[in-house]
Short mmCIF file of C-alpha atoms in Angstrom, two decimals:
data_model
loop_
_atom_site.label_atom_id
_atom_site.label_comp_id
_atom_site.label_asym_id
_atom_site.label_seq_id
_atom_site.Cartn_x
_atom_site.Cartn_y
_atom_site.Cartn_z
CA MET V 48 -88.01 172.90 286.49
CA ALA V 49 -86.13 175.80 285.03
CA VAL V 50 -82.91 175.30 285.99
CA ASN V 51 -81.31 176.59 282.50
CA ARG V 52 -83.25 180.06 282.54
CA PHE V 53 -80.82 182.70 283.69
CA VAL V 54 -81.01 186.31 284.69
CA SER V 55 -78.02 188.66 284.83
CA ILE V 56 -76.99 187.70 288.53
CA ARG V 57 -73.30 187.08 289.14
CA ASP V 58 -73.11 187.60 292.72
CA PRO V 59 -72.82 183.86 294.01
CA ALA V 60 -75.08 185.08 297.23
CA GLY V 61 -77.27 186.48 294.79
CA LYS V 62 -77.84 183.31 292.94
CA VAL V 63 -78.43 181.29 295.57
CA ARG V 64 -81.06 183.63 296.85
CA ALA V 65 -82.81 183.50 293.29
CA LEU V 66 -82.88 179.74 293.42
CA CYS V 67 -84.40 179.83 297.17
CA ASP V 68 -87.04 182.58 296.10
CA TYR V 69 -88.03 180.32 292.93
CA GLY V 70 -88.17 177.16 295.00
CA SER V 71 -90.62 178.97 297.61
CA GLN V 72 -93.09 179.83 294.83
CA VAL V 73 -95.37 177.07 295.37
CA GLU V 74 -99.50 177.47 295.12
CA VAL V 75 -101.84 174.91 296.39
CA ASP V 76 -105.01 174.68 294.34
CA ARG V 77 -108.02 174.21 296.50
CA THR V 78 -109.80 172.23 293.89
CA ILE V 79 -107.10 169.51 294.12
CA PRO V 80 -107.54 166.77 296.67
CA PRO V 81 -104.53 166.74 298.77
CA LYS V 82 -103.91 163.11 298.23
CA LEU V 83 -102.93 164.14 294.44
CA TYR V 84 -100.11 166.73 296.40
CA PHE V 85 -98.81 163.64 298.40
CA ARG V 86 -98.48 161.80 294.95
CA SER V 87 -96.75 164.60 293.55
CA GLY V 88 -94.53 165.05 296.51
CA ARG V 89 -93.29 161.69 296.37
CA GLU V 90 -92.58 162.19 292.85
CA MET V 91 -90.82 165.44 293.62
CA LEU V 92 -88.53 163.65 295.81
CA ARG V 93 -87.99 160.84 293.02
CA MET V 94 -87.05 163.57 290.58
CA ALA V 95 -84.80 165.50 292.78
CA ASN V 96 -82.76 162.42 293.29
CA MET V 97 -82.89 161.64 289.50
CA TYR V 98 -80.94 165.33 289.32
CA CYS V 99 -78.70 164.91 291.96
CA ASP V 100 -77.53 161.44 290.17
CA GLU V 101 -76.93 163.76 286.78
CA GLY V 102 -75.39 166.49 288.67
CA ASN V 103 -77.85 169.16 287.95
CA LEU V 104 -77.93 170.53 291.72
CA GLU V 105 -79.85 173.33 290.62
CA SER V 106 -82.86 171.72 289.56
CA ALA V 107 -82.50 169.34 292.69
CA PHE V 108 -82.26 172.20 294.97
CA ILE V 109 -85.55 173.67 293.63
CA LEU V 110 -87.13 170.62 293.99
CA TYR V 111 -86.24 169.93 297.53
CA SER V 112 -87.12 173.83 298.50
CA LYS V 113 -90.50 173.35 296.57
CA PHE V 114 -91.17 170.23 298.38
CA ILE V 115 -90.44 171.83 301.85
CA THR V 116 -92.44 174.61 301.11
CA LEU V 117 -95.31 172.80 300.02
CA PHE V 118 -95.64 170.60 302.90
CA VAL V 119 -94.39 172.75 305.48
CA GLU V 120 -95.96 175.90 304.74
CA LYS V 121 -98.73 175.55 301.75
CA LEU V 122 -100.61 172.15 301.84
CA PRO V 123 -101.53 172.30 305.70
CA MET V 124 -103.61 175.41 304.69
CA HIS V 125 -105.72 173.57 302.53
CA PRO V 126 -109.17 173.22 303.46
CA ASP V 127 -109.45 169.56 303.33
CA TYR V 128 -106.03 169.10 304.42
CA LYS V 129 -107.27 167.79 307.77
CA ILE V 130 -110.25 166.19 306.66
CA SER V 131 -109.10 164.17 303.50
CA SER V 132 -105.40 163.72 304.28
CA PRO V 133 -104.64 160.06 305.50
CA PRO V 134 -102.65 160.19 308.80
CA GLY V 135 -100.22 157.81 307.56
CA ASP V 136 -99.26 160.13 304.70
CA VAL V 137 -98.99 163.18 306.91
CA GLN V 138 -96.67 161.47 309.32
CA GLU V 139 -94.56 160.18 306.53
CA PHE V 140 -93.86 163.64 304.90
CA LYS V 141 -93.15 165.18 307.93
CA LYS V 142 -90.39 162.60 308.39
CA LYS V 143 -89.46 163.28 304.65
CA VAL V 144 -89.23 166.84 305.24
CA LYS V 145 -86.82 166.30 308.31
CA LYS V 146 -84.70 164.30 305.84
CA VAL V 147 -84.90 167.02 303.25
CA PHE V 148 -83.91 169.88 305.09
CA PRO V 149 -80.06 168.76 305.35
CA LEU V 150 -79.85 167.61 301.90
CA ALA V 151 -81.37 171.17 300.66
CA GLU V 152 -78.48 173.05 302.85
CA GLU V 153 -75.77 170.40 301.79
CA ILE V 154 -76.59 171.36 298.10
CA LYS V 155 -77.18 174.81 298.91
CA SER V 156 -73.34 175.14 300.43
CA LYS V 157 -72.34 173.20 296.88
CA LEU V 158 -74.00 175.54 294.93
CA LYS V 159 -72.66 178.70 296.77
CA LYS V 160 -68.93 177.34 296.29
CA ARG V 161 -69.80 176.39 292.60
CA TYR V 162 -70.79 179.82 292.22
CA ALA V 163 -67.90 181.51 293.76
CA GLU V 164 -65.62 179.52 291.39
CA GLU V 165 -67.83 180.02 288.63
CA GLU V 166 -67.58 183.86 289.26
CA ALA V 167 -63.95 184.13 290.17
CA ARG V 168 -63.20 182.40 286.81
CA ARG V 169 -65.69 184.52 284.69
CA GLN V 170 -63.66 187.72 286.15
CA GLU V 171 -60.50 186.17 285.18
CA GLU V 172 -61.73 185.64 281.75
CA GLU V 173 -62.69 189.22 281.34
CA LYS V 174 -59.71 190.14 282.67
CA LYS V 175 -57.87 188.16 279.89
CA LYS V 176 -60.40 189.60 277.34
CA ARG V 177 -59.82 193.39 278.47
CA GLU V 178 -56.06 192.55 278.23
CA LYS V 179 -56.38 191.16 274.74
CA LEU V 180 -58.59 193.88 273.64
CA ALA V 181 -56.18 196.21 275.32
CA LYS V 182 -53.04 194.72 273.02
CA GLU V 183 -55.32 194.46 269.97
CA GLU V 184 -56.06 198.44 270.40
CA GLU V 185 -52.68 199.22 271.03
CA LYS V 186 -51.51 197.09 267.88
CA ARG V 187 -53.97 198.78 265.78
CA ARG V 188 -53.14 202.24 266.97
CA LEU V 189 -49.42 201.58 265.90
CA ALA V 190 -50.39 200.26 262.57
CA GLU V 191 -52.45 203.24 262.12
CA GLU V 192 -49.47 205.86 263.27
CA GLU V 193 -47.22 203.78 260.78
CA ARG V 194 -49.79 204.17 258.20
CA MET V 195 -49.81 207.79 258.75
CA ARG V 196 -45.98 208.08 258.94
CA GLU V 197 -46.03 206.53 255.18
CA ASP V 198 -48.94 208.59 253.97
CA GLU V 199 -47.05 211.84 255.24
CA ALA V 200 -43.64 210.61 253.47
CA LEU V 201 -45.54 209.95 250.48
CA ALA V 202 -47.14 213.60 250.34
CA ARG V 203 -43.81 214.73 251.03
CA GLN V 204 -42.52 212.97 247.89
CA LEU V 205 -45.57 214.09 245.70
CA GLN V 206 -44.95 217.66 246.90
CA ALA V 207 -41.64 217.82 245.95
CA GLU V 208 -41.97 216.43 242.44
CA ALA V 209 -44.98 218.52 242.07
CA GLU V 210 -42.73 221.66 242.72
CA GLU V 211 -40.17 220.32 240.66
CA GLN V 212 -42.42 219.81 237.69
CA TRP V 213 -43.69 223.36 238.44
CA MET V 214 -40.26 225.23 238.37
CA GLN V 215 -39.31 223.12 234.80
CA GLU V 216 -42.56 224.37 233.38
CA GLN V 217 -41.85 228.21 234.64
CA GLU V 218 -38.16 228.36 233.41
CA GLU V 219 -39.67 226.63 229.64
CA LYS V 220 -42.25 229.51 230.02
CA TYR V 221 -39.86 232.06 230.76
CA ARG V 222 -37.17 230.85 228.08
CA ARG V 223 -40.14 231.04 225.51
CA LEU V 224 -41.11 234.68 226.35
CA GLN V 225 -37.53 235.97 226.42
CA LEU V 226 -37.03 234.58 223.25
CA ARG V 227 -39.84 236.38 221.89
CA GLU V 228 -38.77 239.61 223.24
CA GLU V 229 -35.36 239.36 221.85
CA GLU V 230 -36.87 239.13 218.44
CA ARG V 231 -39.31 241.69 219.11
CA LEU V 232 -36.24 244.47 220.35
CA ALA V 233 -34.36 243.20 217.33
CA GLU V 234 -37.33 244.00 214.79
CA GLN V 235 -37.53 247.32 216.20
CA GLN V 236 -33.81 248.14 215.97
CA ARG V 237 -33.98 246.94 212.30
CA LYS V 238 -36.97 249.19 211.47
CA LYS V 239 -35.11 252.06 213.12
CA ASP V 240 -31.79 251.55 211.22
CA GLN V 241 -33.81 251.60 208.05
CA ALA V 242 -35.59 255.28 209.08
CA ASP V 243 -31.95 256.56 209.73
CA GLY V 244 -30.59 255.68 206.21
CA TYR V 245 -28.68 252.83 206.98
CA GLY V 246 -28.92 250.28 204.46
CA GLY V 247 -27.34 247.70 206.32
CA PRO V 248 -25.22 246.98 209.11
CA LEU V 249 -22.02 249.11 209.55
CA VAL V 250 -18.54 247.17 209.37
CA PRO V 251 -14.93 248.23 209.89
CA VAL V 252 -13.16 249.99 206.67
CA PRO V 253 -9.37 250.09 206.74
CA LEU V 254 -8.09 253.39 205.79
CA PRO V 255 -6.07 253.53 202.30
CA VAL V 256 -2.67 252.89 202.31
CA SER V 257 -1.79 256.26 199.84
CA VAL V 258 -3.21 258.69 202.36
CA GLN V 259 -0.53 259.98 205.08
CA ASP V 260 -1.88 263.27 206.03
CA ASP V 261 -2.59 263.18 209.52
CA SER V 262 -4.10 266.27 209.79
CA SER V 263 -6.61 265.77 206.69
CA SER V 264 -7.37 262.56 207.75
CA THR V 265 -8.30 263.85 210.80
CA ALA V 266 -10.22 266.32 209.16
CA LYS V 267 -11.95 263.75 207.46
CA GLY V 268 -12.96 261.57 210.27
CA TYR V 269 -10.36 258.72 210.00
CA SER V 270 -8.37 257.48 212.78
CA SER V 271 -4.60 256.72 212.51
CA GLY V 272 -2.80 253.53 212.27
CA SER V 273 -5.11 250.59 212.57
CA HIS V 274 -8.15 252.38 213.46
CA SER V 275 -11.38 251.63 211.45
CA LEU V 276 -14.67 253.26 210.75
CA LEU V 277 -17.21 251.67 213.25
CA GLN V 278 -20.69 250.57 212.31
CA PRO V 279 -23.86 250.74 214.31
CA ALA V 280 -24.01 247.34 216.71
CA SER V 281 -27.14 245.08 215.36
CA THR V 282 -27.17 242.59 218.39
CA PRO V 283 -29.79 243.63 221.21
CA THR V 284 -29.23 244.18 224.60
CA LEU V 285 -30.64 241.87 227.33
CA PRO V 286 -33.99 242.42 228.68
CA ASP V 287 -34.10 244.11 232.46
CA ARG V 288 -34.68 241.71 235.29
CA GLU V 289 -37.99 243.15 235.76
CA LEU V 290 -38.94 241.89 232.56
CA LYS V 291 -39.04 238.92 233.83
CA LYS V 292 -41.31 239.23 236.31
CA ASN V 293 -43.55 241.48 234.08
CA LEU V 294 -43.68 238.72 231.51
CA VAL V 295 -44.77 236.33 233.93
CA SER V 296 -47.41 238.48 235.74
CA ASN V 297 -48.67 239.28 232.11
CA ASN V 298 -48.95 236.08 230.85
CA SER V 299 -51.31 234.74 233.99
CA ILE V 300 -48.11 232.14 235.16
CA PRO V 301 -48.17 231.94 238.81
CA LEU V 302 -45.36 233.59 240.56
CA GLY V 303 -44.91 230.90 243.45
CA PRO V 304 -44.74 227.47 243.65
CA PRO V 305 -48.21 225.52 243.88
CA PRO V 306 -49.85 224.63 246.68
CA PRO V 307 -48.46 221.83 248.97
CA TYR V 308 -50.03 218.58 247.86
CA THR V 309 -52.25 216.94 250.76
CA PRO V 310 -53.02 213.19 250.30
CA PRO V 311 -56.07 211.96 251.56
CA THR V 312 -56.51 211.15 255.08
CA PRO V 313 -56.91 207.43 255.52
CA SER V 314 -60.06 206.66 256.61
CA VAL V 315 -60.35 204.69 259.98
CA ASP V 316 -64.03 203.21 260.77
CA ARG V 317 -64.06 203.67 264.51
CA SER V 318 -67.28 201.50 264.71
CA THR V 319 -65.10 198.50 264.14
CA LYS V 320 -63.30 198.75 267.32
CA PRO V 321 -63.23 195.96 269.10
CA MET V 322 -65.73 196.08 271.95
CA ASP V 323 -66.67 193.95 275.20
CA HIS V 324 -70.21 191.96 274.31
CA PHE V 325 -71.18 189.79 276.85
CA MET V 326 -74.35 188.41 277.19
CA SER V 327 -76.65 189.00 280.42
CA THR V 328 -76.67 185.63 281.54
CA GLY V 329 -77.69 184.04 284.94
CA MET V 330 -80.43 182.37 286.67
CA PHE V 331 -83.89 181.57 285.50
CA GLY V 332 -84.26 184.25 282.49
CA GLY V 333 -87.06 183.89 280.19
CA GLY V 334 -89.90 183.57 282.37
CA THR V 335 -91.75 179.98 282.85
CA GLY V 336 -92.95 179.33 279.44
CA LEU V 337 -90.17 177.05 278.49
CA LEU V 338 -90.67 173.19 279.05
CA ARG V 339 -88.72 170.22 278.82
CA GLU V 340 -89.17 167.84 276.30
CA VAL V 341 -91.13 164.74 276.79
CA VAL V 342 -90.18 161.55 274.66
CA VAL V 343 -93.10 159.09 273.69
CA PRO V 344 -92.01 155.64 272.41
CA SER V 345 -94.00 154.82 269.33
CA ASP V 346 -94.97 151.38 270.89
CA LEU V 347 -96.64 153.02 273.80
CA MET V 348 -99.96 153.55 271.77
CA LYS V 349 -99.41 150.09 270.10
CA LYS V 350 -99.14 148.41 273.37
CA PHE V 351 -102.18 150.69 274.74
CA LEU V 352 -104.53 149.98 271.96
CA THR V 353 -104.16 146.29 272.55
CA ALA V 354 -104.59 146.22 276.20
CA ALA V 355 -107.81 148.40 275.47
CA ALA V 356 -109.02 146.29 272.70
CA ASN V 357 -111.71 144.48 275.09
CA ASN V 358 -112.95 147.84 276.26
CA THR V 359 -112.85 149.03 272.76
CA SER V 360 -115.22 146.56 271.51
CA ARG V 361 -118.03 147.61 273.65
CA GLY V 362 -117.29 150.78 273.43
CA ALA V 363 -116.08 151.77 276.91
CA GLU V 364 -113.29 154.27 277.67
CA THR V 365 -109.74 152.73 278.98
CA MET V 366 -107.00 154.93 280.60
CA GLY V 367 -103.39 154.52 281.74
CA ILE V 368 -100.65 156.36 283.48
CA LEU V 369 -97.69 157.70 281.86
CA CYS V 370 -94.81 157.14 283.77
CA GLY V 371 -90.56 157.95 283.42
CA LYS V 372 -87.33 159.23 284.29
CA VAL V 373 -85.56 162.08 283.70
CA SER V 374 -82.58 161.80 281.06
CA CYS V 375 -80.15 164.27 280.16
CA GLY V 376 -82.73 167.09 280.88
CA ALA V 377 -85.68 165.49 279.53
CA PHE V 378 -88.54 163.16 280.56
CA LYS V 379 -88.75 160.14 278.83
CA ILE V 380 -91.87 157.69 279.13
CA THR V 381 -90.81 154.24 279.95
CA HIS V 382 -93.77 152.66 281.64
CA LEU V 383 -97.38 152.50 280.84
CA PHE V 384 -99.35 151.72 284.35
CA ILE V 385 -102.81 150.58 283.60
CA PRO V 386 -104.75 150.67 286.88
CA GLN V 387 -108.07 149.19 287.69
CA GLN V 388 -110.64 151.22 286.72
CA HIS V 389 -114.38 151.50 285.72
CA GLY V 390 -114.96 152.78 281.95
CA THR V 391 -118.16 154.22 280.11
CA PRO V 392 -118.73 155.29 276.50
CA ASP V 393 -117.47 158.99 277.32
CA SER V 394 -115.60 158.69 280.83
CA CYS V 395 -113.17 156.64 282.79
CA ASP V 396 -112.28 156.64 286.66
CA MET V 397 -109.31 155.03 288.14
CA GLU V 398 -109.37 152.90 290.96
CA GLY V 399 -106.66 151.52 293.57
CA GLU V 400 -104.72 154.51 293.41
CA GLU V 401 -102.47 152.76 295.93
CA ASP V 402 -101.36 150.54 293.25
CA LEU V 403 -99.94 153.31 291.25
CA ILE V 404 -98.03 154.89 294.14
CA PHE V 405 -96.48 151.33 295.18
CA TYR V 406 -95.46 150.80 291.28
CA GLN V 407 -93.66 154.21 291.08
CA ASP V 408 -91.86 153.55 294.22
CA LYS V 409 -90.49 150.39 293.32
CA PHE V 410 -89.35 151.58 290.26
CA ASP V 411 -88.43 155.38 290.87
CA LEU V 412 -91.02 156.78 288.26
CA VAL V 413 -92.60 160.06 288.00
CA THR V 414 -95.75 160.62 286.22
CA LEU V 415 -95.73 162.44 282.97
CA GLY V 416 -99.28 162.58 282.22
CA TRP V 417 -102.04 160.07 280.75
CA ILE V 418 -103.32 158.14 278.35
CA HIS V 419 -107.03 157.08 276.97
CA THR V 420 -109.31 155.98 274.35
CA HIS V 421 -112.15 157.57 272.72
CA PRO V 422 -114.02 154.31 271.23
CA THR V 423 -116.59 156.22 269.29
CA GLN V 424 -115.34 159.88 268.85
CA THR V 425 -112.40 161.63 267.49
CA ALA V 426 -109.36 162.63 269.28
CA PHE V 427 -109.99 165.87 271.34
CA LEU V 428 -110.18 167.18 275.01
CA SER V 429 -113.83 166.87 276.31
CA SER V 430 -114.75 169.13 278.96
CA VAL V 431 -114.35 166.11 281.29
CA ASP V 432 -110.82 165.03 279.99
CA LEU V 433 -109.80 169.39 280.48
CA HIS V 434 -110.58 169.00 284.17
CA SER V 435 -108.66 165.39 284.55
CA HIS V 436 -105.74 166.49 283.02
CA TYR V 437 -105.94 169.91 284.65
CA ALA V 438 -104.67 167.88 287.89
CA TYR V 439 -101.71 166.55 285.86
CA GLN V 440 -100.51 169.73 284.17
CA ARG V 441 -100.85 171.43 287.55
CA MET V 442 -98.40 169.25 289.36
CA LEU V 443 -96.08 168.99 285.94
CA PRO V 444 -96.37 171.46 283.17
CA GLU V 445 -94.94 169.17 280.69
CA ALA V 446 -97.15 166.44 281.74
CA ILE V 447 -99.15 165.43 278.27
CA ALA V 448 -102.33 163.76 277.57
CA ILE V 449 -102.58 161.32 274.71
CA VAL V 450 -106.12 160.54 272.96
CA CYS V 451 -106.54 157.40 271.14
CA SER V 452 -109.53 157.23 268.52
CA PRO V 453 -109.55 153.67 267.02
CA LYS V 454 -112.40 154.17 265.17
CA PHE V 455 -111.17 157.38 263.30
CA GLU V 456 -107.38 155.80 263.33
CA GLU V 457 -106.41 159.15 265.23
CA THR V 458 -104.01 159.83 267.87
CA GLY V 459 -103.66 163.45 269.72
CA VAL V 460 -100.90 164.60 272.29
CA PHE V 461 -102.17 167.91 273.81
CA SER V 462 -101.82 170.13 276.58
CA LEU V 463 -103.64 172.94 278.06
CA THR V 464 -102.92 176.47 276.91
CA ASP V 465 -102.09 179.24 279.59
CA THR V 466 -105.93 180.36 278.95
CA GLY V 467 -106.82 176.84 279.48
CA MET V 468 -105.18 176.50 282.74
CA ASP V 469 -106.57 179.63 283.87
CA ILE V 470 -110.44 178.65 282.77
CA ILE V 471 -110.34 175.32 284.07
CA GLY V 472 -108.87 175.92 286.99
CA SER V 473 -111.39 178.48 287.95
CA CYS V 474 -114.10 176.25 286.62
CA ARG V 475 -116.55 174.47 289.53
CA GLU V 476 -118.44 172.46 287.36
CA LYS V 477 -118.77 168.99 287.55
CA GLY V 478 -119.33 166.34 284.63
CA PHE V 479 -119.89 167.22 281.19
CA HIS V 480 -120.54 171.07 280.43
CA TYR V 481 -119.61 173.66 278.23
CA HIS V 482 -116.56 175.41 277.44
CA SER V 483 -116.08 178.07 274.80
CA LYS V 484 -113.62 176.87 272.10
CA GLU V 485 -112.05 180.53 271.25
CA PRO V 486 -109.48 181.00 272.42
CA PRO V 487 -108.38 177.62 272.50
CA LEU V 488 -108.41 175.62 275.74
CA PHE V 489 -105.88 172.95 274.61
CA GLU V 490 -103.42 172.37 271.76
CA ASN V 491 -101.00 169.89 270.55
CA SER V 492 -98.22 169.32 272.44
CA GLY V 493 -95.10 170.79 270.83
CA HIS V 494 -92.63 169.84 273.58
CA ALA V 495 -93.73 166.16 273.21
CA ARG V 496 -91.67 164.23 270.53
CA ILE V 497 -92.83 160.67 269.36
CA VAL V 498 -89.65 158.21 268.64
CA ASN V 499 -89.57 154.93 266.60
CA GLN V 500 -88.31 152.83 269.57
CA GLU V 501 -90.10 149.67 271.27
CA THR V 502 -88.99 150.38 274.99
CA ILE V 503 -92.46 150.66 276.77
CA THR V 504 -92.81 148.23 279.79
CA LEU V 505 -96.47 147.68 280.07
CA ALA V 506 -97.99 147.36 283.86
CA ASP V 507 -101.67 146.23 283.58
CA MET V 508 -103.34 146.00 286.91
CA ARG V 509 -106.46 144.84 286.02
CA LYS V 510 -105.35 141.15 285.22
#
């Protein structure tokens, strides 16, 4: 059953409807005798009870729903239902259906309640996640703002330092230019003085003491008292303030401070922002291709070959039914039922089917496939084997066919492929006949696992 396959259904009532819809998907193959459906119905109820014991209510509800659909709606439409169905079986299953109805309704109510609780928990968890994400986002935002403030403060500091350094450089350049200008003006004055006949700088010369004639001294250009002769001044005048501007401009020195320093903007990867990612999980996703594991104890083949030894020695096939239980979501083969039978070198027919029904009811077992020998051939599924196994796999997709070849010491565990199920299901030929090998009609059972255990109980009805 597909109890662990989910689709995105969150509404509790919608989940229950999905279970009901899935449970009603039952088809009856008219090539399979009704008696096999009755046997399958018994196994469905046993499996449903096992699921109830495990607490797997979805699987139990699905099986109960399929059981009701099969025996109330589908099987009565089988063309051989009224002809070949034993009256006892029909009455028995009518009583079973009446008991199953209230069980299915009870489980349905439990599931709806559980789904409602699960949805409430899910919504609460989503709320907590949203709140957590909001807090993380706010924390990230505050941290980003703090980093931006720090970057701005650093930018201002770097700008101030850059401006200070620029001012110092400009003052140094101006000082050097002013010094060169003063030297140039002094050189020009010196050359002018030489051209005017001055041999050098003039200095004050005191008048002689013997000279007392004011008029004469005045006539000679001398001053009275402490007056002295004045020589031309040699100290150059300071350059005009416009000089600084012109010098700065002429030497290609920037007239203003450098452009403000702009620090690199911290990169923020928006793609790393936490986001809500919720897996769309619900009921029965992934289709119907998923199969439960079938556990096969290694002593199964040993005990079967020992029981088949007499038939093998005379070249006749032997067959047995694989029975078991559901354990932790997997099928485990626990019993090997060898019915009364009639075997030939290339076929084997089961007799006394009521023995199998009684045995499975007694030990609460389900059919998980079958096993048979090929005394003279290799391990494969013949055309007759394909038709035989079709009924098993049609009833239970996990059902396996084990073929033992004592002569070639081979053992194969096989299942029909999807193509094989389609072709064999539509084939109406009897006995041995040809089927194309491409595409393959059977394959190794990938869901079967052989374990090294000695747990098989053998029931040989031939004795």
